[in-house]
PDB file of C-alpha atoms and ligand atoms in Angstrom:
ATOM      1  CA  MET F 162      15.724   1.735 -13.523  1.00 48.00           C
ATOM      2  CA  ALA F 163      12.093   2.008 -12.372  1.00 54.00           C
ATOM      3  CA  LYS F 164      11.491   4.284  -9.383  1.00 70.00           C
ATOM      4  CA  ILE F 165      11.230   2.128  -6.251  1.00 76.00           C
ATOM      5  CA  HIS F 166       8.474   3.090  -3.891  1.00 84.00           C
ATOM      6  CA  TYR F 167       9.100   2.194  -0.263  1.00 93.00           C
ATOM      7  CA  LEU F 168       8.153   3.380   3.122  1.00 97.00           C
ATOM      8  CA  SER F 169      10.381   3.917   6.164  1.00 97.00           C
ATOM      9  CA  ILE F 170      10.239   4.729   9.893  1.00 97.00           C
ATOM     10  CA  PRO F 171      11.775   7.977  10.995  1.00 96.00           C
ATOM     11  CA  ALA F 172      13.430   6.444  14.103  1.00 96.00           C
ATOM     12  CA  LEU F 173      15.493   4.171  11.818  1.00 97.00           C
ATOM     13  CA  GLU F 174      15.831   6.625   8.941  1.00 95.00           C
ATOM     14  CA  ASN F 175      17.607   8.946  11.297  1.00 94.00           C
ATOM     15  CA  VAL F 176      20.318   6.379  12.071  1.00 97.00           C
ATOM     16  CA  SER F 177      23.239   7.095   9.755  1.00 97.00           C
ATOM     17  CA  ALA F 178      24.646   3.648  10.150  1.00 97.00           C
ATOM     18  CA  LEU F 179      21.510   1.914   8.703  1.00 98.00           C
ATOM     19  CA  ARG F 180      19.410   1.524   5.614  1.00 98.00           C
ATOM     20  CA  HIS F 181      16.014   0.026   5.736  1.00 98.00           C
ATOM     21  CA  ALA F 182      12.799  -0.144   3.640  1.00 97.00           C
ATOM     22  CA  PHE F 183       9.243  -1.465   3.647  1.00 98.00           C
ATOM     23  CA  THR F 184       8.403  -2.003   0.019  1.00 96.00           C
ATOM     24  CA  THR F 185       4.938  -1.348  -1.487  1.00 96.00           C
ATOM     25  CA  ARG F 186       3.141  -2.888  -4.401  1.00 94.00           C
ATOM     26  CA  GLN F 187       3.583   0.162  -6.505  1.00 88.00           C
ATOM     27  CA  SER F 188       5.215  -0.509  -9.867  1.00 81.00           C
ATOM     28  CA  GLY F 189       4.392  -4.164  -9.489  1.00 86.00           C
ATOM     29  CA  LEU F 190       7.300  -4.772  -7.107  1.00 90.00           C
ATOM     30  CA  GLY F 191       6.929  -8.131  -5.314  1.00 91.00           C
ATOM     31  CA  ALA F 192       4.136  -9.334  -7.616  1.00 90.00           C
ATOM     32  CA  ARG F 193       3.834 -13.038  -8.190  1.00 88.00           C
ATOM     33  CA  ILE F 194       2.552 -14.977 -11.145  1.00 81.00           C
ATOM     34  CA  ASN F 195       0.199 -17.767 -10.111  1.00 79.00           C
ATOM     35  CA  GLY F 196       1.604 -17.555  -6.659  1.00 78.00           C
ATOM     36  CA  ILE F 197       5.135 -18.143  -7.829  1.00 82.00           C
ATOM     37  CA  LYS F 198       7.923 -15.947  -6.757  1.00 79.00           C
ATOM     38  CA  ARG F 199       9.798 -14.347  -9.492  1.00 80.00           C
ATOM     39  CA  PRO F 200      13.625 -14.595  -9.156  1.00 78.00           C
ATOM     40  CA  GLY F 201      15.446 -11.309  -8.909  1.00 84.00           C
ATOM     41  CA  ASP F 202      12.405  -9.721  -7.462  1.00 86.00           C
ATOM     42  CA  TRP F 203      14.417  -7.669  -4.985  1.00 93.00           C
ATOM     43  CA  ASN F 204      17.412  -6.832  -7.178  1.00 93.00           C
ATOM     44  CA  SER F 205      16.182  -3.305  -7.458  1.00 93.00           C
ATOM     45  CA  ILE F 206      16.164  -2.903  -3.724  1.00 95.00           C
ATOM     46  CA  ALA F 207      19.804  -4.267  -3.559  1.00 95.00           C
ATOM     47  CA  GLU F 208      20.637  -1.635  -6.208  1.00 95.00           C
ATOM     48  CA  VAL F 209      19.097   1.148  -4.082  1.00 95.00           C
ATOM     49  CA  PHE F 210      21.099  -0.114  -1.150  1.00 96.00           C
ATOM     50  CA  GLY F 211      24.253  -0.186  -3.239  1.00 96.00           C
ATOM     51  CA  ILE F 212      24.959  -3.873  -2.758  1.00 95.00           C
ATOM     52  CA  ASP F 213      25.218  -6.998  -4.926  1.00 94.00           C
ATOM     53  CA  PRO F 214      21.855  -8.902  -5.100  1.00 93.00           C
ATOM     54  CA  ASP F 215      23.651 -11.951  -3.457  1.00 91.00           C
ATOM     55  CA  ARG F 216      24.147  -9.730  -0.355  1.00 93.00           C
ATOM     56  CA  LEU F 217      20.411  -9.357   0.141  1.00 94.00           C
ATOM     57  CA  ILE F 218      19.378 -12.372   2.196  1.00 94.00           C
ATOM     58  CA  THR F 219      15.888 -13.778   2.564  1.00 95.00           C
ATOM     59  CA  VAL F 220      14.853 -17.274   3.831  1.00 95.00           C
ATOM     60  CA  ASN F 221      12.220 -19.838   3.084  1.00 95.00           C
ATOM     61  CA  GLN F 222       9.632 -18.657   5.650  1.00 96.00           C
ATOM     62  CA  VAL F 223       7.544 -21.491   7.285  1.00 97.00           C
ATOM     63  CA  HIS F 224       5.675 -19.851  10.182  1.00 97.00           C
ATOM     64  CA  GLY F 225       7.940 -21.297  12.783  1.00 98.00           C
ATOM     65  CA  ASP F 226      10.431 -19.766  15.228  1.00 98.00           C
ATOM     66  CA  THR F 227      13.844 -20.718  13.729  1.00 98.00           C
ATOM     67  CA  ILE F 228      16.311 -17.922  13.513  1.00 98.00           C
ATOM     68  CA  VAL F 229      19.181 -17.819  11.013  1.00 96.00           C
ATOM     69  CA  GLU F 230      22.488 -16.137  11.840  1.00 95.00           C
ATOM     70  CA  VAL F 231      24.314 -14.606   8.934  1.00 95.00           C
ATOM     71  CA  GLY F 232      28.050 -14.369   9.714  1.00 90.00           C
ATOM     72  CA  GLU F 233      31.166 -12.903   8.118  1.00 81.00           C
ATOM     73  CA  ASP F 234      31.367 -15.590   5.612  1.00 76.00           C
ATOM     74  CA  PRO F 235      27.696 -16.198   4.722  1.00 71.00           C
ATOM     75  CA  PRO F 236      26.635 -19.295   2.797  1.00 75.00           C
ATOM     76  CA  ALA F 237      25.543 -18.412  -0.682  1.00 80.00           C
ATOM     77  CA  ALA F 238      22.408 -16.388  -0.832  1.00 79.00           C
ATOM     78  CA  ALA F 239      20.787 -19.080  -2.913  1.00 80.00           C
ATOM     79  CA  GLN F 240      21.541 -21.580  -0.159  1.00 86.00           C
ATOM     80  CA  LEU F 241      20.191 -19.294   2.582  1.00 87.00           C
ATOM     81  CA  ARG F 242      16.933 -18.812   0.595  1.00 87.00           C
ATOM     82  CA  GLN F 243      16.280 -22.545   1.100  1.00 89.00           C
ATOM     83  CA  ALA F 244      16.820 -22.346   4.842  1.00 93.00           C
ATOM     84  CA  GLN F 245      13.425 -22.842   6.634  1.00 96.00           C
ATOM     85  CA  ALA F 246      13.304 -19.986   9.177  1.00 98.00           C
ATOM     86  CA  ASP F 247      11.330 -16.870  10.040  1.00 98.00           C
ATOM     87  CA  ALA F 248      13.962 -14.600  11.381  1.00 98.00           C
ATOM     88  CA  ILE F 249      17.434 -13.511  10.305  1.00 98.00           C
ATOM     89  CA  ILE F 250      20.025 -11.789  12.407  1.00 98.00           C
ATOM     90  CA  THR F 251      23.450 -10.354  11.575  1.00 97.00           C
ATOM     91  CA  ASN F 252      26.102  -7.877  12.694  1.00 97.00           C
ATOM     92  CA  ILE F 253      27.916  -7.784   9.239  1.00 96.00           C
ATOM     93  CA  PRO F 254      27.792  -4.418   7.527  1.00 96.00           C
ATOM     94  CA  GLY F 255      26.779  -4.565   3.861  1.00 96.00           C
ATOM     95  CA  ILE F 256      24.517  -7.582   4.194  1.00 95.00           C
ATOM     96  CA  ALA F 257      20.804  -6.809   3.917  1.00 97.00           C
ATOM     97  CA  ILE F 258      18.372  -9.043   5.569  1.00 97.00           C
ATOM     98  CA  GLY F 259      14.692  -9.216   4.768  1.00 98.00           C
ATOM     99  CA  VAL F 260      11.432 -10.932   5.263  1.00 98.00           C
ATOM    100  CA  GLU F 261       8.532 -11.130   2.832  1.00 96.00           C
ATOM    101  CA  THR F 262       4.976 -10.527   4.022  1.00 96.00           C
ATOM    102  CA  ALA F 263       1.377  -9.881   2.814  1.00 95.00           C
ATOM    103  CA  ASP F 264      -0.608  -9.409   6.158  1.00 95.00           C
ATOM    104  CA  CYS F 265       1.888 -11.066   8.563  1.00 97.00           C
ATOM    105  CA  VAL F 266       3.720  -8.677  10.854  1.00 98.00           C
ATOM    106  CA  PRO F 267       7.269  -7.780   9.594  1.00 98.00           C
ATOM    107  CA  ILE F 268       9.569  -6.438  12.360  1.00 98.00           C
ATOM    108  CA  LEU F 269      13.042  -4.915  11.992  1.00 98.00           C
ATOM    109  CA  LEU F 270      15.290  -4.640  15.015  1.00 98.00           C
ATOM    110  CA  TYR F 271      18.386  -2.530  15.498  1.00 98.00           C
ATOM    111  CA  ASP F 272      20.771  -2.590  18.416  1.00 98.00           C
ATOM    112  CA  PRO F 273      23.013   0.522  18.203  1.00 97.00           C
ATOM    113  CA  GLY F 274      25.280  -0.664  20.952  1.00 97.00           C
ATOM    114  CA  ALA F 275      26.431  -3.962  19.559  1.00 96.00           C
ATOM    115  CA  GLY F 276      25.705  -2.921  15.964  1.00 97.00           C
ATOM    116  CA  ALA F 277      23.405  -5.730  15.173  1.00 98.00           C
ATOM    117  CA  ILE F 278      20.091  -6.143  13.327  1.00 98.00           C
ATOM    118  CA  ALA F 279      17.250  -8.547  12.843  1.00 98.00           C
ATOM    119  CA  ALA F 280      14.386  -9.047  10.279  1.00 98.00           C
ATOM    120  CA  VAL F 281      11.440 -11.102  11.654  1.00 98.00           C
ATOM    121  CA  HIS F 282       8.328 -12.541  10.004  1.00 98.00           C
ATOM    122  CA  ALA F 283       5.513 -12.909  12.498  1.00 98.00           C
ATOM    123  CA  GLY F 284       2.318 -14.365  11.277  1.00 97.00           C
ATOM    124  CA  TRP F 285      -0.091 -15.637  13.902  1.00 97.00           C
ATOM    125  CA  LYS F 286       1.719 -18.956  14.383  1.00 98.00           C
ATOM    126  CA  SER F 287       5.148 -17.318  14.841  1.00 98.00           C
ATOM    127  CA  THR F 288       3.616 -14.598  16.960  1.00 98.00           C
ATOM    128  CA  LEU F 289       2.338 -17.250  19.376  1.00 98.00           C
ATOM    129  CA  LYS F 290       5.743 -18.811  19.335  1.00 98.00           C
ATOM    130  CA  ARG F 291       7.180 -15.404  20.432  1.00 98.00           C
ATOM    131  CA  ILE F 292       9.522 -15.280  17.513  1.00 98.00           C
ATOM    132  CA  VAL F 293      10.357 -11.534  17.795  1.00 98.00           C
ATOM    133  CA  GLN F 294      11.223 -11.999  21.568  1.00 98.00           C
ATOM    134  CA  LYS F 295      13.403 -15.060  20.662  1.00 98.00           C
ATOM    135  CA  ALA F 296      15.149 -12.990  17.981  1.00 98.00           C
ATOM    136  CA  ALA F 297      15.981 -10.221  20.401  1.00 98.00           C
ATOM    137  CA  ILE F 298      17.227 -12.660  22.965  1.00 98.00           C
ATOM    138  CA  ARG F 299      19.343 -14.433  20.327  1.00 98.00           C
ATOM    139  CA  MET F 300      20.857 -11.048  19.466  1.00 98.00           C
ATOM    140  CA  ARG F 301      21.734 -10.590  23.132  1.00 98.00           C
ATOM    141  CA  ASP F 302      23.268 -14.106  23.306  1.00 98.00           C
ATOM    142  CA  VAL F 303      25.247 -13.910  20.110  1.00 97.00           C
ATOM    143  CA  TYR F 304      26.202 -10.170  19.901  1.00 98.00           C
ATOM    144  CA  GLY F 305      25.870  -9.094  23.460  1.00 98.00           C
ATOM    145  CA  SER F 306      22.955  -6.837  22.414  1.00 98.00           C
ATOM    146  CA  ASP F 307      21.099  -4.975  25.249  1.00 97.00           C
ATOM    147  CA  PRO F 308      17.384  -5.176  24.505  1.00 97.00           C
ATOM    148  CA  HIS F 309      16.854  -1.975  26.568  1.00 97.00           C
ATOM    149  CA  GLU F 310      18.776  -0.108  23.771  1.00 97.00           C
ATOM    150  CA  MET F 311      17.109  -1.740  20.832  1.00 98.00           C
ATOM    151  CA  ILE F 312      14.858  -0.008  18.368  1.00 98.00           C
ATOM    152  CA  ALA F 313      11.966  -1.917  16.775  1.00 98.00           C
ATOM    153  CA  ALA F 314      10.217  -0.918  13.593  1.00 98.00           C
ATOM    154  CA  ILE F 315       7.003  -2.718  12.779  1.00 98.00           C
ATOM    155  CA  GLY F 316       6.043  -2.560   9.055  1.00 98.00           C
ATOM    156  CA  PRO F 317       2.751  -2.919   7.248  1.00 98.00           C
ATOM    157  CA  ALA F 318       0.496  -5.586   8.611  1.00 98.00           C
ATOM    158  CA  ILE F 319      -3.209  -6.635   8.803  1.00 97.00           C
ATOM    159  CA  GLY F 320      -5.050  -4.454  11.305  1.00 98.00           C
ATOM    160  CA  PRO F 321      -7.418  -5.844  13.842  1.00 97.00           C
ATOM    161  CA  GLU F 322     -10.451  -4.415  12.046  1.00 96.00           C
ATOM    162  CA  CYS F 323      -9.655  -6.739   9.151  1.00 97.00           C
ATOM    163  CA  TYR F 324      -8.237  -9.743  11.052  1.00 97.00           C
ATOM    164  CA  GLU F 325     -11.083 -11.934  12.334  1.00 97.00           C
ATOM    165  CA  VAL F 326     -10.042 -15.257  13.962  1.00 97.00           C
ATOM    166  CA  ASP F 327     -11.759 -18.142  15.731  1.00 97.00           C
ATOM    167  CA  GLU F 328     -10.911 -20.142  18.833  1.00 96.00           C
ATOM    168  CA  THR F 329      -8.059 -21.930  17.019  1.00 96.00           C
ATOM    169  CA  VAL F 330      -6.125 -18.747  17.341  1.00 97.00           C
ATOM    170  CA  MET F 331      -7.785 -17.062  20.302  1.00 97.00           C
ATOM    171  CA  GLY F 332      -7.364 -20.058  22.662  1.00 97.00           C
ATOM    172  CA  PRO F 333      -3.574 -20.180  22.333  1.00 97.00           C
ATOM    173  CA  ALA F 334      -3.389 -16.403  22.278  1.00 98.00           C
ATOM    174  CA  ARG F 335      -5.139 -16.211  25.710  1.00 98.00           C
ATOM    175  CA  SER F 336      -2.837 -18.793  27.275  1.00 97.00           C
ATOM    176  CA  GLU F 337       0.314 -17.055  25.861  1.00 97.00           C
ATOM    177  CA  PHE F 338      -0.472 -13.427  26.531  1.00 98.00           C
ATOM    178  CA  PRO F 339      -1.793 -12.399  29.914  1.00 97.00           C
ATOM    179  CA  LEU F 340      -2.863  -9.031  28.286  1.00 97.00           C
ATOM    180  CA  TRP F 341      -4.787 -10.616  25.491  1.00 97.00           C
ATOM    181  CA  LYS F 342      -7.794  -8.493  26.253  1.00 97.00           C
ATOM    182  CA  LYS F 343      -5.996  -5.445  25.084  1.00 98.00           C
ATOM    183  CA  ALA F 344      -5.266  -7.063  21.818  1.00 98.00           C
ATOM    184  CA  SER F 345      -8.602  -8.469  20.863  1.00 98.00           C
ATOM    185  CA  SER F 346     -12.319  -7.760  20.886  1.00 98.00           C
ATOM    186  CA  PRO F 347     -15.148 -10.157  20.548  1.00 97.00           C
ATOM    187  CA  ARG F 348     -17.294 -10.374  17.394  1.00 97.00           C
ATOM    188  CA  GLU F 349     -20.416 -12.491  16.611  1.00 93.00           C
ATOM    189  CA  HIS F 350     -20.494 -16.307  16.401  1.00 93.00           C
ATOM    190  CA  GLY F 351     -17.536 -16.937  18.673  1.00 92.00           C
ATOM    191  CA  ARG F 352     -15.091 -14.979  16.557  1.00 97.00           C
ATOM    192  CA  TRP F 353     -12.645 -12.318  17.476  1.00 98.00           C
ATOM    193  CA  SER F 354     -10.795  -9.343  16.118  1.00 98.00           C
ATOM    194  CA  LEU F 355      -7.107  -9.830  16.863  1.00 98.00           C
ATOM    195  CA  ASP F 356      -4.313  -7.235  16.853  1.00 98.00           C
ATOM    196  CA  LEU F 357      -1.158  -9.110  15.853  1.00 98.00           C
ATOM    197  CA  VAL F 358       0.913  -5.958  16.047  1.00 98.00           C
ATOM    198  CA  CYS F 359      -0.112  -5.525  19.669  1.00 98.00           C
ATOM    199  CA  LEU F 360       0.844  -9.094  20.512  1.00 98.00           C
ATOM    200  CA  ASN F 361       4.296  -8.403  19.072  1.00 98.00           C
ATOM    201  CA  ARG F 362       4.507  -5.180  21.080  1.00 98.00           C
ATOM    202  CA  PHE F 363       3.867  -7.161  24.280  1.00 98.00           C
ATOM    203  CA  GLN F 364       6.798  -9.438  23.382  1.00 98.00           C
ATOM    204  CA  LEU F 365       9.159  -6.545  22.792  1.00 98.00           C
ATOM    205  CA  ALA F 366       8.094  -4.886  26.001  1.00 98.00           C
ATOM    206  CA  ASP F 367       8.568  -8.213  27.846  1.00 97.00           C
ATOM    207  CA  THR F 368      12.093  -8.427  26.408  1.00 98.00           C
ATOM    208  CA  GLY F 369      13.000  -5.063  27.716  1.00 98.00           C
ATOM    209  CA  LEU F 370      12.478  -2.627  24.878  1.00 98.00           C
ATOM    210  CA  ALA F 371      11.384   0.795  25.954  1.00 98.00           C
ATOM    211  CA  SER F 372       7.919   1.742  24.571  1.00 96.00           C
ATOM    212  CA  LYS F 373       9.541   4.901  23.059  1.00 97.00           C
ATOM    213  CA  ASN F 374      11.772   2.689  20.980  1.00 98.00           C
ATOM    214  CA  ILE F 375       8.945   0.587  19.496  1.00 98.00           C
ATOM    215  CA  HIS F 376       7.662   2.145  16.300  1.00 98.00           C
ATOM    216  CA  ALA F 377       4.987   1.019  13.817  1.00 97.00           C
ATOM    217  CA  LEU F 378       3.967   2.252  10.380  1.00 97.00           C
ATOM    218  CA  GLY F 379       0.362   1.756  11.531  1.00 96.00           C
ATOM    219  CA  LEU F 380      -0.907   0.946   8.045  1.00 97.00           C
ATOM    220  CA  CYS F 381      -3.296  -2.012   7.464  1.00 98.00           C
ATOM    221  CA  THR F 382      -2.397  -4.228   4.422  1.00 97.00           C
ATOM    222  CA  SER F 383      -6.028  -5.059   3.843  1.00 96.00           C
ATOM    223  CA  CYS F 384      -7.486  -1.546   4.055  1.00 97.00           C
ATOM    224  CA  ARG F 385      -4.584  -0.078   2.045  1.00 96.00           C
ATOM    225  CA  SER F 386      -4.822  -2.230  -1.074  1.00 93.00           C
ATOM    226  CA  ASP F 387      -3.502   0.788  -3.008  1.00 94.00           C
ATOM    227  CA  LEU F 388      -0.120   0.310  -1.247  1.00 96.00           C
ATOM    228  CA  PHE F 389       0.023  -3.319  -0.107  1.00 96.00           C
ATOM    229  CA  TYR F 390      -0.704  -6.880  -1.099  1.00 95.00           C
ATOM    230  CA  SER F 391      -3.030  -8.632   1.365  1.00 94.00           C
ATOM    231  CA  PHE F 392      -3.471 -12.361   1.629  1.00 91.00           C
ATOM    232  CA  ARG F 393      -6.773 -12.096   3.515  1.00 89.00           C
ATOM    233  CA  ALA F 394      -8.179  -9.577   0.983  1.00 89.00           C
ATOM    234  CA  GLU F 395      -6.850 -11.076  -2.227  1.00 88.00           C
ATOM    235  CA  GLY F 396      -5.839 -14.639  -1.577  1.00 85.00           C
ATOM    236  CA  ARG F 397      -2.974 -15.594  -3.847  1.00 87.00           C
ATOM    237  CA  THR F 398      -0.996 -12.344  -4.175  1.00 91.00           C
ATOM    238  CA  GLY F 399       2.365 -10.740  -4.144  1.00 93.00           C
ATOM    239  CA  ARG F 400       4.640  -9.865  -1.177  1.00 95.00           C
ATOM    240  CA  MET F 401       6.222  -6.764   0.400  1.00 96.00           C
ATOM    241  CA  LEU F 402       9.840  -6.904   1.525  1.00 97.00           C
ATOM    242  CA  SER F 403      10.852  -5.521   4.824  1.00 98.00           C
ATOM    243  CA  VAL F 404      14.632  -5.205   4.792  1.00 98.00           C
ATOM    244  CA  ILE F 405      17.377  -3.642   6.858  1.00 98.00           C
ATOM    245  CA  MET F 406      21.192  -3.339   6.495  1.00 98.00           C
ATOM    246  CA  LEU F 407      24.155  -1.954   8.447  1.00 98.00           C
ATOM    247  CA  LYS F 408      25.873   0.248   5.972  1.00 97.00           C
ATOM    248  CA  PRO F 409      29.235  -1.017   4.861  1.00 93.00           C
TER     249      PRO F 409
HETATM  250 ZN1   ZN X   2      -7.706  -3.030   7.677  1.00 71.17          ZN
END
């Protein structure tokens, strides 16, 4: 088995009930051929987690705000992979849930009280739809999670220095986030640098997470092309997996 290179966040690594990983592009993991996903891409991660590949759940990400709940008796992984959604939640041990990104913001949530987790894919569209906030609220509604106790881990994402947007994105961002000035800076020709991680931090704070419980890798996918795929930097490219599991 090839060595799997992945990154982790100490605040989650220290939780004995959990496994999580942010994969990198090293060893070609997550590479795509002509933009096409290769089946069985994440089998090596399932192996590292000690689970059957069918217990590693991803969905068909569509930049919306739909959240999939994975229960005791999950539909087949193949069926879930067709589900159009951008966040997954579960409280079932031994089921890994993951999102695939290459610039968009991946966020893992853990609620130690209720024993529940989430994996969230937040590109700019889903960020503006407050998907991470909706996922945390869904965990509260479904599992009785207390957002004040939750831990959030934000994986590799495009940094503001590399993420320039126009009014199409900035207009809605201003209306949605009262603190938008803290997450952006003007550039020339009516364009802006935008900090998507910051916009997601706002939502986590709005939901009740303590700032000490919000952690980020702080690595830019575009700057760190040695570690990550970047859609902005490369166009058609591979994906990283951000994945979390309650240990069985
Ligand atoms: Zn960068």
